[in-house]
Amino acid sequence: MEFSGKTVAVTGAGSGIGYATAEAAARLGARIIAFDRDERALNAMRIAFERNNWRLMAVVVDIGDESSIERAIDIDMASVKSVDLLVNSAGIVSRGQFEATTAEEWRRVLGVNLSGSFFCLQKMVPRLKAGVGRAVVNVASLAAKRVSYTGGVSYTAAKAGLLGLTRHAAFELAGVGIRVNAVCPGPVWTAMTQQNVSDEERKKVASMVPLGEWLSPNDIAQAILFLGSPAARMITGTTLDIDGGLSLVTGASPTAYQQARE
Ligand SMILES: NC(=O)c1ccc[n+]([C@@H]2O[C@H](COP(=O)([O-])OP(=O)(O)OC[C@H]3O[C@@H](n4cnc5c(N)ncnc54)[C@H](O)[C@@H]3O)[C@@H](O)[C@H]2O)c1
């Protein structure tokens, strides 16, 4: 995959899937625009990138706040005239059960995971038009098609909405040559899951995955870069599941399936 001389903007770049994507693209020669609300994470990223001579512009932004996105793109990014690939990876989970989900929690989760992705993409369109890559990858989740394991109803609804946003944006923006796709990761071992999953649950989840383990952030990053590269030039409006085969499971774990046949 060729990213030399390209500009790649990544939201939620301070950690997990966003960080792995920024790092993988930088290794391939891209300049990275890193968006995150976590200033400490961005500072650590700056140090790591400088050590490797990778180009980075780090922008503190709250993806759940439209005016903050506007400021980041219009003011902080004013010197960046074109973007080749936008990756919307910023996301949060909620744990609340259905009846206990508060209006505040519902709005917060949809605000970051769904509305934030919409506003980032909408405001980035002029920069994407000015670029040559003209690609967007939204980080949805297996939860978009099923039910979230770590998150609550607001997370599932937001990720399902993100697939609708992906399809519609792909349809309209095809006219200006911008491709929009989504990835649906299964369980990925990142800060998000580490905070919400016990050691016992971690082992149980791994045993449910046909390929036998949690995914790494880099497993998702590689798929994102494929969809964002010219190798995928005729792919738009689609969803790529990266889940070690988890969506194939019908209810029984692979081990239980084998045991029933012994
Ligand atoms: N980890 C998984 O198992 C998994 C599975 C499916 C989908 N996803 C999705 O992948 C994406 C990345 O998750 P991750 O696992 O890498 O999590 P993570 O917690 O490691 O990284 C998320 C990053 O987003 C940033 N962020 C959160 N809210 C923000 C906001 N309002 N403004 C700006 N930045 C914000 C955080 O500071 C953090 O750096 C999310 O959209 C998540 O829903 C994760």
PDB file of C-alpha atoms and ligand atoms in Angstrom:
ATOM      1  CA  MET A   1       0.000   0.000   0.000  1.00  0.00           C
ATOM      2  CA  GLU A   2       1.381   3.349  -1.048  1.00  0.00           C
ATOM      3  CA  PHE A   3       0.841   6.314   1.303  1.00  0.00           C
ATOM      4  CA  SER A   4       4.000   8.206   0.573  1.00  0.00           C
ATOM      5  CA  GLY A   5       3.312  11.948   0.406  1.00  0.00           C
ATOM      6  CA  LYS A   6      -0.349  11.443   1.382  1.00  0.00           C
ATOM      7  CA  THR A   7      -2.165  13.207   4.217  1.00  0.00           C
ATOM      8  CA  VAL A   8      -4.197  10.990   6.527  1.00  0.00           C
ATOM      9  CA  ALA A   9      -6.510  12.497   9.173  1.00  0.00           C
ATOM     10  CA  VAL A  10      -7.494  10.181  12.028  1.00  0.00           C
ATOM     11  CA  THR A  11      -9.970  10.930  14.828  1.00  0.00           C
ATOM     12  CA  GLY A  12      -9.392   9.146  18.129  1.00  0.00           C
ATOM     13  CA  ALA A  13      -5.749   8.873  17.060  1.00  0.00           C
ATOM     14  CA  GLY A  14      -4.416   8.970  20.610  1.00  0.00           C
ATOM     15  CA  SER A  15      -5.181   5.337  21.387  1.00  0.00           C
ATOM     16  CA  GLY A  16      -6.131   1.890  20.144  1.00  0.00           C
ATOM     17  CA  ILE A  17      -7.353   1.473  16.561  1.00  0.00           C
ATOM     18  CA  GLY A  18      -6.881   5.168  15.713  1.00  0.00           C
ATOM     19  CA  TYR A  19      -3.285   5.143  16.955  1.00  0.00           C
ATOM     20  CA  ALA A  20      -2.461   1.897  15.129  1.00  0.00           C
ATOM     21  CA  THR A  21      -3.898   3.330  11.907  1.00  0.00           C
ATOM     22  CA  ALA A  22      -1.909   6.561  12.251  1.00  0.00           C
ATOM     23  CA  GLU A  23       1.257   4.598  12.992  1.00  0.00           C
ATOM     24  CA  ALA A  24       0.780   2.170  10.073  1.00  0.00           C
ATOM     25  CA  ALA A  25       0.083   5.037   7.639  1.00  0.00           C
ATOM     26  CA  ALA A  26       3.084   7.007   8.936  1.00  0.00           C
ATOM     27  CA  ARG A  27       5.320   3.961   8.412  1.00  0.00           C
ATOM     28  CA  LEU A  28       4.148   3.992   4.787  1.00  0.00           C
ATOM     29  CA  GLY A  29       5.168   7.635   4.408  1.00  0.00           C
ATOM     30  CA  ALA A  30       1.952   9.534   5.181  1.00  0.00           C
ATOM     31  CA  ARG A  31       1.706  12.808   7.065  1.00  0.00           C
ATOM     32  CA  ILE A  32      -0.762  12.324   9.929  1.00  0.00           C
ATOM     33  CA  ILE A  33      -3.329  14.780  11.259  1.00  0.00           C
ATOM     34  CA  ALA A  34      -4.220  13.324  14.664  1.00  0.00           C
ATOM     35  CA  PHE A  35      -7.454  14.381  16.351  1.00  0.00           C
ATOM     36  CA  ASP A  36      -8.120  13.451  19.962  1.00  0.00           C
ATOM     37  CA  ARG A  37      -9.575  15.015  23.094  1.00  0.00           C
ATOM     38  CA  ASP A  38      -6.782  13.486  25.192  1.00  0.00           C
ATOM     39  CA  GLU A  39      -3.922  15.987  25.170  1.00  0.00           C
ATOM     40  CA  ARG A  40      -1.571  13.719  27.122  1.00  0.00           C
ATOM     41  CA  ALA A  41      -2.046  10.917  24.602  1.00  0.00           C
ATOM     42  CA  LEU A  42      -1.331  13.349  21.751  1.00  0.00           C
ATOM     43  CA  ASN A  43       1.835  14.552  23.497  1.00  0.00           C
ATOM     44  CA  ALA A  44       3.063  10.971  23.884  1.00  0.00           C
ATOM     45  CA  MET A  45       2.233  10.413  20.226  1.00  0.00           C
ATOM     46  CA  ARG A  46       4.271  13.493  19.263  1.00  0.00           C
ATOM     47  CA  ILE A  47       7.320  12.106  21.054  1.00  0.00           C
ATOM     48  CA  ALA A  48       6.971   8.665  19.445  1.00  0.00           C
ATOM     49  CA  PHE A  49       6.498  10.162  15.971  1.00  0.00           C
ATOM     50  CA  GLU A  50       9.440  12.560  16.333  1.00  0.00           C
ATOM     51  CA  ARG A  51      11.653   9.643  17.354  1.00  0.00           C
ATOM     52  CA  ASN A  52      10.792   7.933  14.056  1.00  0.00           C
ATOM     53  CA  ASN A  53      10.883  11.079  11.923  1.00  0.00           C
ATOM     54  CA  TRP A  54       7.209  10.631  11.058  1.00  0.00           C
ATOM     55  CA  ARG A  55       5.236  13.761  10.199  1.00  0.00           C
ATOM     56  CA  LEU A  56       2.439  14.637  12.610  1.00  0.00           C
ATOM     57  CA  MET A  57       0.048  17.484  13.305  1.00  0.00           C
ATOM     58  CA  ALA A  58      -1.749  16.826  16.609  1.00  0.00           C
ATOM     59  CA  VAL A  59      -5.026  18.645  17.259  1.00  0.00           C
ATOM     60  CA  VAL A  60      -6.938  18.596  20.551  1.00  0.00           C
ATOM     61  CA  VAL A  61     -10.623  18.381  19.713  1.00  0.00           C
ATOM     62  CA  ASP A  62     -13.850  17.102  21.223  1.00  0.00           C
ATOM     63  CA  ILE A  63     -15.525  15.074  18.480  1.00  0.00           C
ATOM     64  CA  GLY A  64     -18.766  15.221  20.471  1.00  0.00           C
ATOM     65  CA  ASP A  65     -18.904  18.997  20.036  1.00  0.00           C
ATOM     66  CA  GLU A  66     -19.625  20.451  16.603  1.00  0.00           C
ATOM     67  CA  SER A  67     -18.034  23.815  17.378  1.00  0.00           C
ATOM     68  CA  SER A  68     -14.843  22.109  18.538  1.00  0.00           C
ATOM     69  CA  ILE A  69     -14.675  20.154  15.255  1.00  0.00           C
ATOM     70  CA  GLU A  70     -15.251  23.370  13.331  1.00  0.00           C
ATOM     71  CA  ARG A  71     -12.402  25.085  15.195  1.00  0.00           C
ATOM     72  CA  ALA A  72     -10.067  22.124  14.651  1.00  0.00           C
ATOM     73  CA  ILE A  73     -10.694  21.972  10.911  1.00  0.00           C
ATOM     74  CA  ASP A  74     -11.118  25.670  10.086  1.00  0.00           C
ATOM     75  CA  ILE A  75      -8.460  27.117  12.386  1.00  0.00           C
ATOM     76  CA  ASP A  76      -5.976  24.492  13.653  1.00  0.00           C
ATOM     77  CA  MET A  77      -5.842  22.769  10.273  1.00  0.00           C
ATOM     78  CA  ALA A  78      -5.933  25.968   8.201  1.00  0.00           C
ATOM     79  CA  SER A  79      -2.497  25.304   6.692  1.00  0.00           C
ATOM     80  CA  VAL A  80      -3.532  21.814   5.512  1.00  0.00           C
ATOM     81  CA  LYS A  81      -5.127  22.313   2.134  1.00  0.00           C
ATOM     82  CA  SER A  82      -5.879  18.708   1.238  1.00  0.00           C
ATOM     83  CA  VAL A  83      -6.556  15.378   2.919  1.00  0.00           C
ATOM     84  CA  ASP A  84      -6.319  12.028   1.137  1.00  0.00           C
ATOM     85  CA  LEU A  85      -7.888   9.766   3.742  1.00  0.00           C
ATOM     86  CA  LEU A  86     -10.140  10.513   6.716  1.00  0.00           C
ATOM     87  CA  VAL A  87     -10.527   7.793   9.357  1.00  0.00           C
ATOM     88  CA  ASN A  88     -13.312   8.315  11.896  1.00  0.00           C
ATOM     89  CA  SER A  89     -12.186   6.188  14.836  1.00  0.00           C
ATOM     90  CA  ALA A  90     -13.053   8.321  17.902  1.00  0.00           C
ATOM     91  CA  GLY A  91     -15.611   6.460  19.947  1.00  0.00           C
ATOM     92  CA  ILE A  92     -16.894   5.825  23.450  1.00  0.00           C
ATOM     93  CA  VAL A  93     -18.954   3.047  25.043  1.00  0.00           C
ATOM     94  CA  SER A  94     -21.743   3.157  27.569  1.00  0.00           C
ATOM     95  CA  ARG A  95     -22.510   0.352  30.020  1.00  0.00           C
ATOM     96  CA  GLY A  96     -26.038   1.344  31.061  1.00  0.00           C
ATOM     97  CA  GLN A  97     -28.778  -1.246  30.542  1.00  0.00           C
ATOM     98  CA  PHE A  98     -31.770  -0.346  28.399  1.00  0.00           C
ATOM     99  CA  GLU A  99     -34.138   0.990  31.083  1.00  0.00           C
ATOM    100  CA  ALA A 100     -31.342   2.744  32.961  1.00  0.00           C
ATOM    101  CA  THR A 101     -29.979   4.592  29.903  1.00  0.00           C
ATOM    102  CA  THR A 102     -30.225   8.300  30.628  1.00  0.00           C
ATOM    103  CA  ALA A 103     -30.942  10.977  28.042  1.00  0.00           C
ATOM    104  CA  GLU A 104     -27.502  12.410  28.765  1.00  0.00           C
ATOM    105  CA  GLU A 105     -25.774   9.054  28.087  1.00  0.00           C
ATOM    106  CA  TRP A 106     -27.801   8.472  24.905  1.00  0.00           C
ATOM    107  CA  ARG A 107     -26.912  11.931  23.539  1.00  0.00           C
ATOM    108  CA  ARG A 108     -23.247  11.655  24.548  1.00  0.00           C
ATOM    109  CA  VAL A 109     -22.688   8.284  22.855  1.00  0.00           C
ATOM    110  CA  LEU A 110     -24.590   9.204  19.690  1.00  0.00           C
ATOM    111  CA  GLY A 111     -22.922  12.623  19.776  1.00  0.00           C
ATOM    112  CA  VAL A 112     -19.395  11.213  19.571  1.00  0.00           C
ATOM    113  CA  ASN A 113     -19.865   7.925  17.674  1.00  0.00           C
ATOM    114  CA  LEU A 114     -22.419   9.053  15.100  1.00  0.00           C
ATOM    115  CA  SER A 115     -22.851  12.845  14.932  1.00  0.00           C
ATOM    116  CA  GLY A 116     -19.116  13.417  15.424  1.00  0.00           C
ATOM    117  CA  SER A 117     -18.329  11.203  12.429  1.00  0.00           C
ATOM    118  CA  PHE A 118     -20.936  13.033  10.349  1.00  0.00           C
ATOM    119  CA  PHE A 119     -19.623  16.514  11.206  1.00  0.00           C
ATOM    120  CA  CYS A 120     -15.976  15.512  10.678  1.00  0.00           C
ATOM    121  CA  LEU A 121     -16.777  14.064   7.274  1.00  0.00           C
ATOM    122  CA  GLN A 122     -19.045  16.937   6.238  1.00  0.00           C
ATOM    123  CA  LYS A 123     -16.498  19.581   7.205  1.00  0.00           C
ATOM    124  CA  MET A 124     -13.641  17.631   5.663  1.00  0.00           C
ATOM    125  CA  VAL A 125     -15.270  17.283   2.208  1.00  0.00           C
ATOM    126  CA  PRO A 126     -13.550  20.361   0.688  1.00  0.00           C
ATOM    127  CA  ARG A 127     -10.127  19.048   1.845  1.00  0.00           C
ATOM    128  CA  LEU A 128     -10.948  15.563   0.539  1.00  0.00           C
ATOM    129  CA  LYS A 129     -11.960  17.007  -2.821  1.00  0.00           C
ATOM    130  CA  ALA A 130      -8.607  18.792  -2.934  1.00  0.00           C
ATOM    131  CA  GLY A 131      -6.726  15.534  -2.248  1.00  0.00           C
ATOM    132  CA  VAL A 132      -5.971  12.663  -4.597  1.00  0.00           C
ATOM    133  CA  GLY A 133      -6.819   9.745  -2.266  1.00  0.00           C
ATOM    134  CA  ARG A 134     -10.448  10.787  -1.759  1.00  0.00           C
ATOM    135  CA  ALA A 135     -11.274   8.107   0.781  1.00  0.00           C
ATOM    136  CA  VAL A 136     -13.077   7.889   4.107  1.00  0.00           C
ATOM    137  CA  VAL A 137     -13.198   4.926   6.482  1.00  0.00           C
ATOM    138  CA  ASN A 138     -15.627   4.920   9.401  1.00  0.00           C
ATOM    139  CA  VAL A 139     -14.857   2.623  12.316  1.00  0.00           C
ATOM    140  CA  ALA A 140     -18.195   1.025  13.148  1.00  0.00           C
ATOM    141  CA  SER A 141     -18.419  -2.289  15.008  1.00  0.00           C
ATOM    142  CA  LEU A 142     -19.860  -5.768  14.817  1.00  0.00           C
ATOM    143  CA  ALA A 143     -22.413  -4.202  17.189  1.00  0.00           C
ATOM    144  CA  ALA A 144     -23.730  -2.228  14.187  1.00  0.00           C
ATOM    145  CA  LYS A 145     -25.152  -5.475  12.815  1.00  0.00           C
ATOM    146  CA  ARG A 146     -25.777  -7.336  16.057  1.00  0.00           C
ATOM    147  CA  VAL A 147     -25.714  -6.272  19.701  1.00  0.00           C
ATOM    148  CA  SER A 148     -22.794  -4.731  21.553  1.00  0.00           C
ATOM    149  CA  TYR A 149     -20.973  -6.929  24.070  1.00  0.00           C
ATOM    150  CA  THR A 150     -19.245  -4.142  26.030  1.00  0.00           C
ATOM    151  CA  GLY A 151     -21.546  -1.207  25.243  1.00  0.00           C
ATOM    152  CA  GLY A 152     -25.234  -0.500  25.791  1.00  0.00           C
ATOM    153  CA  VAL A 153     -28.148   0.316  23.472  1.00  0.00           C
ATOM    154  CA  SER A 154     -26.815   3.778  22.639  1.00  0.00           C
ATOM    155  CA  TYR A 155     -23.575   2.223  21.361  1.00  0.00           C
ATOM    156  CA  THR A 156     -25.387  -0.357  19.205  1.00  0.00           C
ATOM    157  CA  ALA A 157     -27.722   2.323  17.811  1.00  0.00           C
ATOM    158  CA  ALA A 158     -24.878   4.760  17.101  1.00  0.00           C
ATOM    159  CA  LYS A 159     -22.823   2.153  15.257  1.00  0.00           C
ATOM    160  CA  ALA A 160     -25.839   1.000  13.227  1.00  0.00           C
ATOM    161  CA  GLY A 161     -26.409   4.663  12.344  1.00  0.00           C
ATOM    162  CA  LEU A 162     -22.789   4.951  11.272  1.00  0.00           C
ATOM    163  CA  LEU A 163     -23.376   2.269   8.628  1.00  0.00           C
ATOM    164  CA  GLY A 164     -26.348   4.287   7.314  1.00  0.00           C
ATOM    165  CA  LEU A 165     -24.173   7.395   7.238  1.00  0.00           C
ATOM    166  CA  THR A 166     -21.507   5.400   5.364  1.00  0.00           C
ATOM    167  CA  ARG A 167     -23.925   4.185   2.691  1.00  0.00           C
ATOM    168  CA  HIS A 168     -25.588   7.530   2.155  1.00  0.00           C
ATOM    169  CA  ALA A 169     -22.362   9.536   2.079  1.00  0.00           C
ATOM    170  CA  ALA A 170     -20.862   6.967  -0.325  1.00  0.00           C
ATOM    171  CA  PHE A 171     -23.810   7.418  -2.669  1.00  0.00           C
ATOM    172  CA  GLU A 172     -23.789  11.213  -2.684  1.00  0.00           C
ATOM    173  CA  LEU A 173     -20.045  11.748  -2.586  1.00  0.00           C
ATOM    174  CA  ALA A 174     -19.344   9.256  -5.386  1.00  0.00           C
ATOM    175  CA  GLY A 175     -20.195  12.151  -7.685  1.00  0.00           C
ATOM    176  CA  VAL A 176     -17.064  13.968  -6.540  1.00  0.00           C
ATOM    177  CA  GLY A 177     -14.951  10.813  -6.475  1.00  0.00           C
ATOM    178  CA  ILE A 178     -14.900  10.368  -2.684  1.00  0.00           C
ATOM    179  CA  ARG A 179     -15.236   6.770  -1.507  1.00  0.00           C
ATOM    180  CA  VAL A 180     -16.776   6.076   1.910  1.00  0.00           C
ATOM    181  CA  ASN A 181     -16.524   2.664   3.578  1.00  0.00           C
ATOM    182  CA  ALA A 182     -16.790   1.222   7.068  1.00  0.00           C
ATOM    183  CA  VAL A 183     -14.994  -1.456   9.038  1.00  0.00           C
ATOM    184  CA  CYS A 184     -16.814  -3.545  11.620  1.00  0.00           C
ATOM    185  CA  PRO A 185     -14.263  -4.773  14.152  1.00  0.00           C
ATOM    186  CA  GLY A 186     -15.002  -7.659  16.492  1.00  0.00           C
ATOM    187  CA  PRO A 187     -13.314  -7.703  19.901  1.00  0.00           C
ATOM    188  CA  VAL A 188     -10.100  -5.672  19.803  1.00  0.00           C
ATOM    189  CA  TRP A 189      -7.806  -5.465  22.824  1.00  0.00           C
ATOM    190  CA  THR A 190      -7.545  -1.697  23.431  1.00  0.00           C
ATOM    191  CA  ALA A 191      -8.009   0.724  26.343  1.00  0.00           C
ATOM    192  CA  MET A 192     -11.764   0.686  25.604  1.00  0.00           C
ATOM    193  CA  THR A 193     -12.116  -3.058  26.142  1.00  0.00           C
ATOM    194  CA  GLN A 194      -9.416  -3.359  28.812  1.00  0.00           C
ATOM    195  CA  GLN A 195     -11.439  -0.965  31.000  1.00  0.00           C
ATOM    196  CA  ASN A 196     -14.698  -2.859  30.540  1.00  0.00           C
ATOM    197  CA  VAL A 197     -13.779  -6.555  30.361  1.00  0.00           C
ATOM    198  CA  SER A 198     -12.636  -8.748  33.266  1.00  0.00           C
ATOM    199  CA  ASP A 199      -9.857 -11.301  32.867  1.00  0.00           C
ATOM    200  CA  GLU A 200     -12.422 -14.103  32.885  1.00  0.00           C
ATOM    201  CA  GLU A 201     -14.536 -12.399  30.203  1.00  0.00           C
ATOM    202  CA  ARG A 202     -11.426 -11.819  28.114  1.00  0.00           C
ATOM    203  CA  LYS A 203     -10.714 -15.560  27.998  1.00  0.00           C
ATOM    204  CA  LYS A 204     -14.368 -16.376  27.329  1.00  0.00           C
ATOM    205  CA  VAL A 205     -14.513 -13.947  24.396  1.00  0.00           C
ATOM    206  CA  ALA A 206     -11.295 -15.377  22.923  1.00  0.00           C
ATOM    207  CA  SER A 207     -12.781 -18.870  23.092  1.00  0.00           C
ATOM    208  CA  MET A 208     -15.809 -17.678  21.101  1.00  0.00           C
ATOM    209  CA  VAL A 209     -13.683 -16.320  18.241  1.00  0.00           C
ATOM    210  CA  PRO A 210     -13.114 -19.048  15.615  1.00  0.00           C
ATOM    211  CA  LEU A 211      -9.564 -17.783  14.982  1.00  0.00           C
ATOM    212  CA  GLY A 212      -9.052 -18.110  18.737  1.00  0.00           C
ATOM    213  CA  GLU A 213      -7.914 -14.703  19.921  1.00  0.00           C
ATOM    214  CA  TRP A 214      -8.749 -11.049  20.397  1.00  0.00           C
ATOM    215  CA  LEU A 215      -7.885  -8.864  17.444  1.00  0.00           C
ATOM    216  CA  SER A 216      -5.051  -6.377  17.703  1.00  0.00           C
ATOM    217  CA  PRO A 217      -5.488  -2.689  16.784  1.00  0.00           C
ATOM    218  CA  ASN A 218      -3.111  -3.295  13.886  1.00  0.00           C
ATOM    219  CA  ASP A 219      -5.417  -5.999  12.448  1.00  0.00           C
ATOM    220  CA  ILE A 220      -8.037  -3.268  12.022  1.00  0.00           C
ATOM    221  CA  ALA A 221      -5.521  -0.653  10.859  1.00  0.00           C
ATOM    222  CA  GLN A 222      -4.401  -2.837   7.955  1.00  0.00           C
ATOM    223  CA  ALA A 223      -7.988  -3.237   6.727  1.00  0.00           C
ATOM    224  CA  ILE A 224      -8.606   0.505   7.103  1.00  0.00           C
ATOM    225  CA  LEU A 225      -5.525   1.316   5.034  1.00  0.00           C
ATOM    226  CA  PHE A 226      -6.581  -1.166   2.354  1.00  0.00           C
ATOM    227  CA  LEU A 227     -10.023   0.500   2.063  1.00  0.00           C
ATOM    228  CA  GLY A 228      -8.344   3.898   2.085  1.00  0.00           C
ATOM    229  CA  SER A 229      -5.808   3.036  -0.600  1.00  0.00           C
ATOM    230  CA  PRO A 230      -5.996   3.037  -4.401  1.00  0.00           C
ATOM    231  CA  ALA A 231      -6.118  -0.796  -4.221  1.00  0.00           C
ATOM    232  CA  ALA A 232      -9.776  -0.310  -3.211  1.00  0.00           C
ATOM    233  CA  ARG A 233     -10.477   2.330  -5.859  1.00  0.00           C
ATOM    234  CA  MET A 234     -13.829   0.797  -6.926  1.00  0.00           C
ATOM    235  CA  ILE A 235     -15.028  -0.119  -3.424  1.00  0.00           C
ATOM    236  CA  THR A 236     -17.483   2.295  -1.833  1.00  0.00           C
ATOM    237  CA  GLY A 237     -20.468   2.127   0.510  1.00  0.00           C
ATOM    238  CA  THR A 238     -19.397  -1.246   1.829  1.00  0.00           C
ATOM    239  CA  THR A 239     -18.607  -2.762   5.201  1.00  0.00           C
ATOM    240  CA  LEU A 240     -15.677  -4.999   6.015  1.00  0.00           C
ATOM    241  CA  ASP A 241     -16.051  -7.265   9.064  1.00  0.00           C
ATOM    242  CA  ILE A 242     -12.740  -7.900  10.829  1.00  0.00           C
ATOM    243  CA  ASP A 243     -13.662 -10.238  13.615  1.00  0.00           C
ATOM    244  CA  GLY A 244     -11.652 -13.472  13.493  1.00  0.00           C
ATOM    245  CA  GLY A 245     -14.833 -15.166  12.263  1.00  0.00           C
ATOM    246  CA  LEU A 246     -16.946 -14.189  15.289  1.00  0.00           C
ATOM    247  CA  SER A 247     -19.938 -13.243  13.153  1.00  0.00           C
ATOM    248  CA  LEU A 248     -20.010 -16.844  11.871  1.00  0.00           C
ATOM    249  CA  VAL A 249     -20.792 -18.169  15.341  1.00  0.00           C
ATOM    250  CA  THR A 250     -24.371 -19.303  15.698  1.00  0.00           C
ATOM    251  CA  GLY A 251     -24.503 -19.544  19.474  1.00  0.00           C
ATOM    252  CA  ALA A 252     -22.106 -22.361  20.312  1.00  0.00           C
ATOM    253  CA  SER A 253     -18.420 -21.602  20.828  1.00  0.00           C
ATOM    254  CA  PRO A 254     -16.034 -23.380  18.422  1.00  0.00           C
ATOM    255  CA  THR A 255     -14.981 -25.644  21.339  1.00  0.00           C
ATOM    256  CA  ALA A 256     -18.586 -26.549  22.213  1.00  0.00           C
ATOM    257  CA  TYR A 257     -19.223 -27.283  18.529  1.00  0.00           C
ATOM    258  CA  GLN A 258     -16.255 -29.696  18.445  1.00  0.00           C
ATOM    259  CA  GLN A 259     -17.193 -31.330  21.763  1.00  0.00           C
ATOM    260  CA  ALA A 260     -20.720 -32.049  20.537  1.00  0.00           C
ATOM    261  CA  ARG A 261     -19.157 -34.133  17.740  1.00  0.00           C
ATOM    262  CA  GLU A 262     -16.651 -36.126  19.785  1.00  0.00           C
TER     263      GLU A 262
HETATM  264  N1  LIG B   1     -12.001  -2.177  20.941  1.00  0.00           N
HETATM  265  C1  LIG B   1     -12.970  -2.859  20.360  1.00  0.00           C
HETATM  266  O1  LIG B   1     -13.203  -4.038  20.665  1.00  0.00           O
HETATM  267  C2  LIG B   1     -13.809  -2.208  19.301  1.00  0.00           C
HETATM  268  C3  LIG B   1     -14.683  -3.034  18.586  1.00  0.00           C
HETATM  269  C4  LIG B   1     -15.471  -2.462  17.587  1.00  0.00           C
HETATM  270  C5  LIG B   1     -15.387  -1.125  17.333  1.00  0.00           C
HETATM  271  N2  LIG B   1     -14.550  -0.342  18.049  1.00  0.00           N
HETATM  272  C6  LIG B   1     -14.520   1.082  17.736  1.00  0.00           C
HETATM  273  O2  LIG B   1     -13.205   1.445  17.389  1.00  0.00           O
HETATM  274  C7  LIG B   1     -13.016   2.823  17.653  1.00  0.00           C
HETATM  275  C8  LIG B   1     -11.727   3.010  18.432  1.00  0.00           C
HETATM  276  O3  LIG B   1     -11.873   2.347  19.675  1.00  0.00           O
HETATM  277  P1  LIG B   1     -10.630   1.755  20.477  1.00  0.00           P
HETATM  278  O4  LIG B   1     -10.981   0.390  20.888  1.00  0.00           O
HETATM  279  O5  LIG B   1      -9.400   2.031  19.728  1.00  0.00           O
HETATM  280  O6  LIG B   1     -10.736   2.672  21.798  1.00  0.00           O
HETATM  281  P2  LIG B   1      -9.689   3.560  22.580  1.00  0.00           P
HETATM  282  O7  LIG B   1     -10.417   3.963  23.812  1.00  0.00           O
HETATM  283  O8  LIG B   1      -8.386   2.847  22.713  1.00  0.00           O
HETATM  284  O9  LIG B   1      -9.493   4.815  21.622  1.00  0.00           O
HETATM  285  C9  LIG B   1     -10.487   5.758  21.424  1.00  0.00           C
HETATM  286  C10 LIG B   1      -9.843   7.115  21.254  1.00  0.00           C
HETATM  287  O10 LIG B   1     -10.885   8.050  20.941  1.00  0.00           O
HETATM  288  C11 LIG B   1     -10.678   9.209  21.724  1.00  0.00           C
HETATM  289  N3  LIG B   1     -11.964   9.883  21.949  1.00  0.00           N
HETATM  290  C12 LIG B   1     -13.026   9.424  22.643  1.00  0.00           C
HETATM  291  N4  LIG B   1     -13.978  10.366  22.681  1.00  0.00           N
HETATM  292  C13 LIG B   1     -13.514  11.438  22.006  1.00  0.00           C
HETATM  293  C14 LIG B   1     -14.026  12.725  21.723  1.00  0.00           C
HETATM  294  N5  LIG B   1     -15.219  13.113  22.180  1.00  0.00           N
HETATM  295  N6  LIG B   1     -13.264  13.560  21.008  1.00  0.00           N
HETATM  296  C15 LIG B   1     -12.039  13.210  20.558  1.00  0.00           C
HETATM  297  N7  LIG B   1     -11.485  12.008  20.810  1.00  0.00           N
HETATM  298  C16 LIG B   1     -12.219  11.135  21.533  1.00  0.00           C
HETATM  299  C17 LIG B   1     -10.082   8.718  23.029  1.00  0.00           C
HETATM  300  O11 LIG B   1      -9.416   9.763  23.726  1.00  0.00           O
HETATM  301  C18 LIG B   1      -9.152   7.618  22.525  1.00  0.00           C
HETATM  302  O12 LIG B   1      -7.875   8.133  22.239  1.00  0.00           O
HETATM  303  C19 LIG B   1     -14.260   3.299  18.394  1.00  0.00           C
HETATM  304  O13 LIG B   1     -15.111   3.962  17.507  1.00  0.00           O
HETATM  305  C20 LIG B   1     -14.878   2.000  18.875  1.00  0.00           C
HETATM  306  O14 LIG B   1     -16.268   2.129  19.046  1.00  0.00           O
HETATM  307  C21 LIG B   1     -13.750  -0.847  19.020  1.00  0.00           C
END
